[in-house]
PDB file of C-alpha atoms in Angstrom:
ATOM      1  CA  MET A   1      35.521  56.542  32.180  1.00 48.00           C
ATOM      2  CA  GLY A   2      35.078  60.301  32.145  1.00 55.00           C
ATOM      3  CA  CYS A   3      32.166  60.516  29.722  1.00 71.00           C
ATOM      4  CA  ALA A   4      28.518  60.226  30.648  1.00 59.00           C
ATOM      5  CA  LEU A   5      27.685  58.617  27.301  1.00 61.00           C
ATOM      6  CA  SER A   6      30.019  55.654  27.671  1.00 54.00           C
ATOM      7  CA  GLY A   7      28.811  52.191  28.479  1.00 51.00           C
ATOM      8  CA  LEU A   8      25.167  51.519  29.160  1.00 45.00           C
ATOM      9  CA  ALA A   9      24.229  55.193  28.873  1.00 50.00           C
ATOM     10  CA  ALA A  10      24.856  54.971  25.125  1.00 54.00           C
ATOM     11  CA  LYS A  11      21.853  52.697  24.663  1.00 50.00           C
ATOM     12  CA  ALA A  12      19.434  55.185  26.179  1.00 50.00           C
ATOM     13  CA  GLU A  13      21.114  58.293  24.760  1.00 58.00           C
ATOM     14  CA  PHE A  14      21.078  56.962  21.217  1.00 57.00           C
ATOM     15  CA  GLY A  15      17.590  55.510  21.458  1.00 51.00           C
ATOM     16  CA  GLU A  16      18.616  51.899  20.900  1.00 49.00           C
ATOM     17  CA  ARG A  17      15.547  49.852  20.018  1.00 44.00           C
ATOM     18  CA  THR A  18      14.852  46.583  21.743  1.00 37.00           C
ATOM     19  CA  THR A  19      11.595  45.590  20.047  1.00 40.00           C
ATOM     20  CA  GLU A  20      11.551  43.746  16.743  1.00 42.00           C
ATOM     21  CA  GLY A  21      10.014  45.119  13.588  1.00 42.00           C
ATOM     22  CA  GLU A  22      10.383  48.839  14.301  1.00 43.00           C
ATOM     23  CA  GLU A  23      11.356  50.936  11.318  1.00 48.00           C
ATOM     24  CA  ASP A  24      14.241  52.832  12.872  1.00 46.00           C
ATOM     25  CA  ALA A  25      14.903  54.726   9.648  1.00 41.00           C
ATOM     26  CA  VAL A  26      11.446  56.277   9.851  1.00 45.00           C
ATOM     27  CA  ALA A  27      11.635  56.840  13.614  1.00 49.00           C
ATOM     28  CA  ALA A  28      15.036  58.569  13.566  1.00 68.00           C
ATOM     29  CA  ALA A  29      14.657  62.276  12.943  1.00 85.00           C
ATOM     30  CA  ARG A  30      16.866  63.992  10.406  1.00 91.00           C
ATOM     31  CA  PRO A  31      19.098  66.790  11.714  1.00 95.00           C
ATOM     32  CA  THR A  32      17.522  70.252  11.469  1.00 95.00           C
ATOM     33  CA  GLU A  33      19.090  73.082   9.450  1.00 96.00           C
ATOM     34  CA  ASP A  34      20.494  74.625  12.645  1.00 97.00           C
ATOM     35  CA  GLN A  35      21.944  71.279  13.731  1.00 97.00           C
ATOM     36  CA  ILE A  36      23.506  70.741  10.302  1.00 97.00           C
ATOM     37  CA  GLN A  37      25.256  74.108  10.540  1.00 98.00           C
ATOM     38  CA  MET A  38      26.519  73.359  14.072  1.00 98.00           C
ATOM     39  CA  ILE A  39      27.862  69.963  12.967  1.00 98.00           C
ATOM     40  CA  LYS A  40      29.633  71.480   9.952  1.00 98.00           C
ATOM     41  CA  ASP A  41      31.205  74.270  11.995  1.00 97.00           C
ATOM     42  CA  SER A  42      32.457  71.868  14.672  1.00 98.00           C
ATOM     43  CA  TRP A  43      33.766  69.424  12.054  1.00 98.00           C
ATOM     44  CA  LYS A  44      36.156  72.113  10.771  1.00 96.00           C
ATOM     45  CA  VAL A  45      37.882  71.910  14.178  1.00 96.00           C
ATOM     46  CA  ILE A  46      37.574  68.135  14.653  1.00 97.00           C
ATOM     47  CA  ARG A  47      39.044  67.204  11.256  1.00 94.00           C
ATOM     48  CA  ASP A  48      42.480  68.528  12.259  1.00 93.00           C
ATOM     49  CA  ASP A  49      42.648  65.667  14.795  1.00 93.00           C
ATOM     50  CA  ILE A  50      40.838  62.863  12.939  1.00 94.00           C
ATOM     51  CA  ALA A  51      43.582  60.236  13.425  1.00 92.00           C
ATOM     52  CA  LYS A  52      43.716  60.970  17.161  1.00 93.00           C
ATOM     53  CA  VAL A  53      39.912  60.941  17.502  1.00 95.00           C
ATOM     54  CA  GLY A  54      39.694  57.655  15.585  1.00 94.00           C
ATOM     55  CA  ILE A  55      42.129  55.904  17.936  1.00 93.00           C
ATOM     56  CA  ILE A  56      40.592  57.369  21.117  1.00 94.00           C
ATOM     57  CA  MET A  57      37.140  56.377  19.886  1.00 95.00           C
ATOM     58  CA  PHE A  58      38.050  52.713  19.302  1.00 93.00           C
ATOM     59  CA  VAL A  59      40.197  52.264  22.398  1.00 92.00           C
ATOM     60  CA  ARG A  60      37.291  53.630  24.453  1.00 93.00           C
ATOM     61  CA  LEU A  61      34.858  51.402  22.535  1.00 93.00           C
ATOM     62  CA  PHE A  62      36.893  48.295  23.380  1.00 90.00           C
ATOM     63  CA  GLU A  63      37.190  49.491  26.979  1.00 90.00           C
ATOM     64  CA  THR A  64      33.464  50.074  27.500  1.00 92.00           C
ATOM     65  CA  HIS A  65      32.203  47.287  25.198  1.00 91.00           C
ATOM     66  CA  PRO A  66      34.887  44.568  24.993  1.00 88.00           C
ATOM     67  CA  GLU A  67      32.450  42.352  23.073  1.00 88.00           C
ATOM     68  CA  CYS A  68      32.940  44.671  20.070  1.00 88.00           C
ATOM     69  CA  LYS A  69      36.487  43.332  19.690  1.00 85.00           C
ATOM     70  CA  ASP A  70      35.007  40.054  18.415  1.00 83.00           C
ATOM     71  CA  VAL A  71      34.123  41.795  15.144  1.00 84.00           C
ATOM     72  CA  PHE A  72      37.772  42.745  14.589  1.00 83.00           C
ATOM     73  CA  PHE A  73      39.919  39.727  13.818  1.00 75.00           C
ATOM     74  CA  LEU A  74      43.163  41.668  14.399  1.00 78.00           C
ATOM     75  CA  PHE A  75      42.170  42.990  17.831  1.00 78.00           C
ATOM     76  CA  ARG A  76      40.100  40.084  19.137  1.00 77.00           C
ATOM     77  CA  ASP A  77      42.765  38.725  21.476  1.00 76.00           C
ATOM     78  CA  VAL A  78      44.511  41.985  22.391  1.00 77.00           C
ATOM     79  CA  GLU A  79      43.992  42.641  26.096  1.00 78.00           C
ATOM     80  CA  ASP A  80      46.541  45.455  26.417  1.00 81.00           C
ATOM     81  CA  LEU A  81      44.698  48.661  25.484  1.00 77.00           C
ATOM     82  CA  GLU A  82      48.024  50.529  25.493  1.00 80.00           C
ATOM     83  CA  ARG A  83      49.138  48.279  22.632  1.00 82.00           C
ATOM     84  CA  LEU A  84      45.962  49.193  20.742  1.00 84.00           C
ATOM     85  CA  ARG A  85      46.732  52.918  21.095  1.00 85.00           C
ATOM     86  CA  THR A  86      49.896  52.424  19.008  1.00 86.00           C
ATOM     87  CA  SER A  87      48.420  49.897  16.564  1.00 86.00           C
ATOM     88  CA  ARG A  88      48.778  50.895  12.905  1.00 88.00           C
ATOM     89  CA  GLU A  89      45.803  48.685  12.034  1.00 88.00           C
ATOM     90  CA  LEU A  90      43.580  50.381  14.599  1.00 89.00           C
ATOM     91  CA  ARG A  91      44.751  53.785  13.380  1.00 91.00           C
ATOM     92  CA  ALA A  92      43.853  52.773   9.802  1.00 92.00           C
ATOM     93  CA  HIS A  93      40.404  51.546  10.829  1.00 91.00           C
ATOM     94  CA  GLY A  94      39.810  54.658  12.922  1.00 93.00           C
ATOM     95  CA  LEU A  95      40.680  56.785   9.893  1.00 95.00           C
ATOM     96  CA  ARG A  96      38.213  54.818   7.731  1.00 94.00           C
ATOM     97  CA  VAL A  97      35.434  55.487  10.250  1.00 94.00           C
ATOM     98  CA  MET A  98      36.407  59.158  10.486  1.00 96.00           C
ATOM     99  CA  SER A  99      36.393  59.308   6.682  1.00 96.00           C
ATOM    100  CA  PHE A 100      32.814  57.987   6.716  1.00 96.00           C
ATOM    101  CA  ILE A 101      31.859  60.661   9.270  1.00 97.00           C
ATOM    102  CA  GLU A 102      33.501  63.288   7.055  1.00 97.00           C
ATOM    103  CA  LYS A 103      31.497  62.043   4.042  1.00 96.00           C
ATOM    104  CA  SER A 104      28.342  62.111   6.162  1.00 96.00           C
ATOM    105  CA  VAL A 105      28.984  65.721   7.175  1.00 97.00           C
ATOM    106  CA  ALA A 106      29.667  66.643   3.527  1.00 96.00           C
ATOM    107  CA  ARG A 107      26.324  65.096   2.491  1.00 96.00           C
ATOM    108  CA  LEU A 108      24.217  66.844   5.122  1.00 96.00           C
ATOM    109  CA  ASP A 109      22.879  69.197   2.435  1.00 94.00           C
ATOM    110  CA  GLN A 110      21.976  66.162   0.277  1.00 93.00           C
ATOM    111  CA  LEU A 111      20.336  63.820   2.769  1.00 90.00           C
ATOM    112  CA  GLU A 112      19.273  61.336   0.049  1.00 92.00           C
ATOM    113  CA  ARG A 113      22.963  60.759  -0.759  1.00 94.00           C
ATOM    114  CA  LEU A 114      23.746  60.383   2.937  1.00 95.00           C
ATOM    115  CA  GLU A 115      20.900  57.885   3.312  1.00 95.00           C
ATOM    116  CA  ALA A 116      22.224  55.778   0.411  1.00 95.00           C
ATOM    117  CA  LEU A 117      25.762  55.875   1.839  1.00 95.00           C
ATOM    118  CA  ALA A 118      24.623  54.783   5.319  1.00 95.00           C
ATOM    119  CA  VAL A 119      22.371  51.975   4.027  1.00 95.00           C
ATOM    120  CA  GLU A 120      25.283  50.598   1.962  1.00 95.00           C
ATOM    121  CA  LEU A 121      27.569  50.765   4.992  1.00 94.00           C
ATOM    122  CA  GLY A 122      24.993  48.791   6.985  1.00 94.00           C
ATOM    123  CA  LYS A 123      24.922  46.140   4.248  1.00 95.00           C
ATOM    124  CA  SER A 124      28.706  45.811   4.341  1.00 92.00           C
ATOM    125  CA  HIS A 125      28.622  45.544   8.147  1.00 91.00           C
ATOM    126  CA  TYR A 126      26.262  42.583   7.797  1.00 90.00           C
ATOM    127  CA  HIS A 127      29.066  40.795   5.922  1.00 87.00           C
ATOM    128  CA  TYR A 128      31.545  41.761   8.665  1.00 85.00           C
ATOM    129  CA  ASN A 129      29.166  40.238  11.268  1.00 85.00           C
ATOM    130  CA  ALA A 130      28.961  43.617  13.042  1.00 87.00           C
ATOM    131  CA  PRO A 131      25.464  43.700  14.608  1.00 87.00           C
ATOM    132  CA  PRO A 132      23.411  46.927  14.681  1.00 89.00           C
ATOM    133  CA  GLN A 133      23.565  47.386  18.461  1.00 87.00           C
ATOM    134  CA  TYR A 134      27.267  48.274  18.084  1.00 89.00           C
ATOM    135  CA  TYR A 135      26.604  51.274  15.805  1.00 90.00           C
ATOM    136  CA  SER A 136      25.257  53.497  18.592  1.00 88.00           C
ATOM    137  CA  TYR A 137      28.299  52.688  20.740  1.00 93.00           C
ATOM    138  CA  VAL A 138      30.588  54.236  18.106  1.00 93.00           C
ATOM    139  CA  GLY A 139      28.536  57.444  18.094  1.00 94.00           C
ATOM    140  CA  ALA A 140      28.717  57.698  21.885  1.00 95.00           C
ATOM    141  CA  GLU A 141      32.491  57.206  21.903  1.00 96.00           C
ATOM    142  CA  PHE A 142      32.959  59.717  19.067  1.00 96.00           C
ATOM    143  CA  ILE A 143      31.106  62.342  21.122  1.00 97.00           C
ATOM    144  CA  CYS A 144      33.255  61.586  24.179  1.00 96.00           C
ATOM    145  CA  ALA A 145      36.438  61.799  22.078  1.00 96.00           C
ATOM    146  CA  VAL A 146      35.659  65.184  20.481  1.00 97.00           C
ATOM    147  CA  GLN A 147      34.500  67.071  23.587  1.00 96.00           C
ATOM    148  CA  PRO A 148      38.066  67.805  24.799  1.00 95.00           C
ATOM    149  CA  ILE A 149      39.071  68.912  21.283  1.00 95.00           C
ATOM    150  CA  LEU A 150      36.192  71.379  20.962  1.00 96.00           C
ATOM    151  CA  LYS A 151      36.633  72.664  24.550  1.00 95.00           C
ATOM    152  CA  GLU A 152      34.455  75.742  25.131  1.00 95.00           C
ATOM    153  CA  ARG A 153      32.782  75.318  21.730  1.00 96.00           C
ATOM    154  CA  TRP A 154      31.068  72.177  23.095  1.00 97.00           C
ATOM    155  CA  THR A 155      27.473  72.946  24.132  1.00 97.00           C
ATOM    156  CA  ALA A 156      24.371  70.919  24.983  1.00 97.00           C
ATOM    157  CA  GLU A 157      22.914  71.987  21.611  1.00 97.00           C
ATOM    158  CA  LEU A 158      25.996  70.785  19.712  1.00 98.00           C
ATOM    159  CA  GLU A 159      25.924  67.488  21.602  1.00 97.00           C
ATOM    160  CA  GLU A 160      22.273  66.992  20.657  1.00 97.00           C
ATOM    161  CA  ALA A 161      23.086  67.817  17.012  1.00 97.00           C
ATOM    162  CA  TRP A 162      25.790  65.105  16.849  1.00 97.00           C
ATOM    163  CA  LYS A 163      23.545  62.622  18.676  1.00 96.00           C
ATOM    164  CA  THR A 164      20.789  63.305  16.127  1.00 96.00           C
ATOM    165  CA  LEU A 165      23.199  62.692  13.252  1.00 96.00           C
ATOM    166  CA  PHE A 166      24.446  59.423  14.755  1.00 96.00           C
ATOM    167  CA  ARG A 167      20.904  58.216  15.520  1.00 95.00           C
ATOM    168  CA  PHE A 168      19.922  59.011  11.936  1.00 95.00           C
ATOM    169  CA  VAL A 169      22.957  57.272  10.395  1.00 95.00           C
ATOM    170  CA  SER A 170      22.736  54.277  12.779  1.00 94.00           C
ATOM    171  CA  SER A 171      19.076  53.715  11.927  1.00 94.00           C
ATOM    172  CA  LEU A 172      19.903  53.721   8.202  1.00 95.00           C
ATOM    173  CA  MET A 173      22.831  51.350   8.729  1.00 95.00           C
ATOM    174  CA  LYS A 174      20.484  49.056  10.663  1.00 95.00           C
ATOM    175  CA  GLN A 175      18.069  49.180   7.735  1.00 94.00           C
ATOM    176  CA  GLY A 176      20.874  48.148   5.357  1.00 94.00           C
ATOM    177  CA  TYR A 177      21.962  45.366   7.717  1.00 93.00           C
ATOM    178  CA  GLN A 178      18.392  44.032   7.918  1.00 93.00           C
ATOM    179  CA  GLU A 179      17.977  44.182   4.117  1.00 91.00           C
ATOM    180  CA  SER A 180      21.091  42.025   3.703  1.00 89.00           C
ATOM    181  CA  ASP A 181      19.851  39.633   6.379  1.00 84.00           C
ATOM    182  CA  ARG A 182      16.450  39.283   4.666  1.00 86.00           C
ATOM    183  CA  GLN A 183      18.062  38.703   1.261  1.00 82.00           C
ATOM    184  CA  ARG A 184      20.274  35.989   2.692  1.00 76.00           C
ATOM    185  CA  HIS A 185      17.246  34.144   4.062  1.00 68.00           C
ATOM    186  CA  LEU A 186      15.042  34.459   0.962  1.00 64.00           C
ATOM    187  CA  PRO A 187      14.331  31.169  -0.802  1.00 60.00           C
ATOM    188  CA  LEU A 188      16.033  30.811  -4.179  1.00 51.00           C
ATOM    189  CA  SER A 189      13.904  31.642  -7.207  1.00 53.00           C
ATOM    190  CA  PRO A 190      13.375  28.818  -9.757  1.00 52.00           C
ATOM    191  CA  LYS A 191      15.985  30.454 -12.015  1.00 55.00           C
ATOM    192  CA  GLU A 192      18.579  30.492  -9.214  1.00 50.00           C
ATOM    193  CA  ARG A 193      17.990  26.894  -8.103  1.00 48.00           C
ATOM    194  CA  PRO A 194      20.387  24.330  -9.554  1.00 45.00           C
ATOM    195  CA  ASP A 195      18.608  22.301 -12.225  1.00 48.00           C
ATOM    196  CA  LYS A 196      18.661  18.686 -11.137  1.00 43.00           C
ATOM    197  CA  ARG A 197      18.237  17.578 -14.751  1.00 44.00           C
ATOM    198  CA  ASN A 198      21.550  19.156 -15.705  1.00 39.00           C
ATOM    199  CA  THR A 199      23.625  16.498 -14.016  1.00 36.00           C
ATOM    200  CA  ALA A 200      26.777  15.115 -15.535  1.00 39.00           C
ATOM    201  CA  LEU A 201      26.208  12.299 -18.056  1.00 36.00           C
TER     202      LEU A 201
END
């Protein structure tokens, strides 16, 4: 609906991987110095409308990828997208995501800190049962939501800069998600196993 990145295009645009075992964190390029500066400059404009962008982003996400609603207990059964636009809960979640984007932008000069932040977010999303394929959808909808705000400032180079950032962050989140998944499936060490001899008398 109005944005070339929405829907299936997001998979190709954000380089979604379909083969198992690829190290996305290694494959995803970090933003260049020029891209970092473009992102920071555009964020100064975007941050004045973060609540609005957050809501637009999630309403569009649920419109283009209704399966994403399954991750959100509060919105799972809401069919009326107009109701979502006025939802305080959706506004609050949108603000949390925008806050993460703001922290990511602030850490662009300290990419190790950004990497740690994104990996931790991926681990927490494992516990929310939010699979990695959804992460690229959020980036695509963010880009669609901010284009009208940035107006003539929006360029192909700026779009590529934001895509690079979202690919980078998504790959790190996927890494965190996979680490949590592997840990969950590891066999218990002898110390962690319940001692059968310590049964009640």
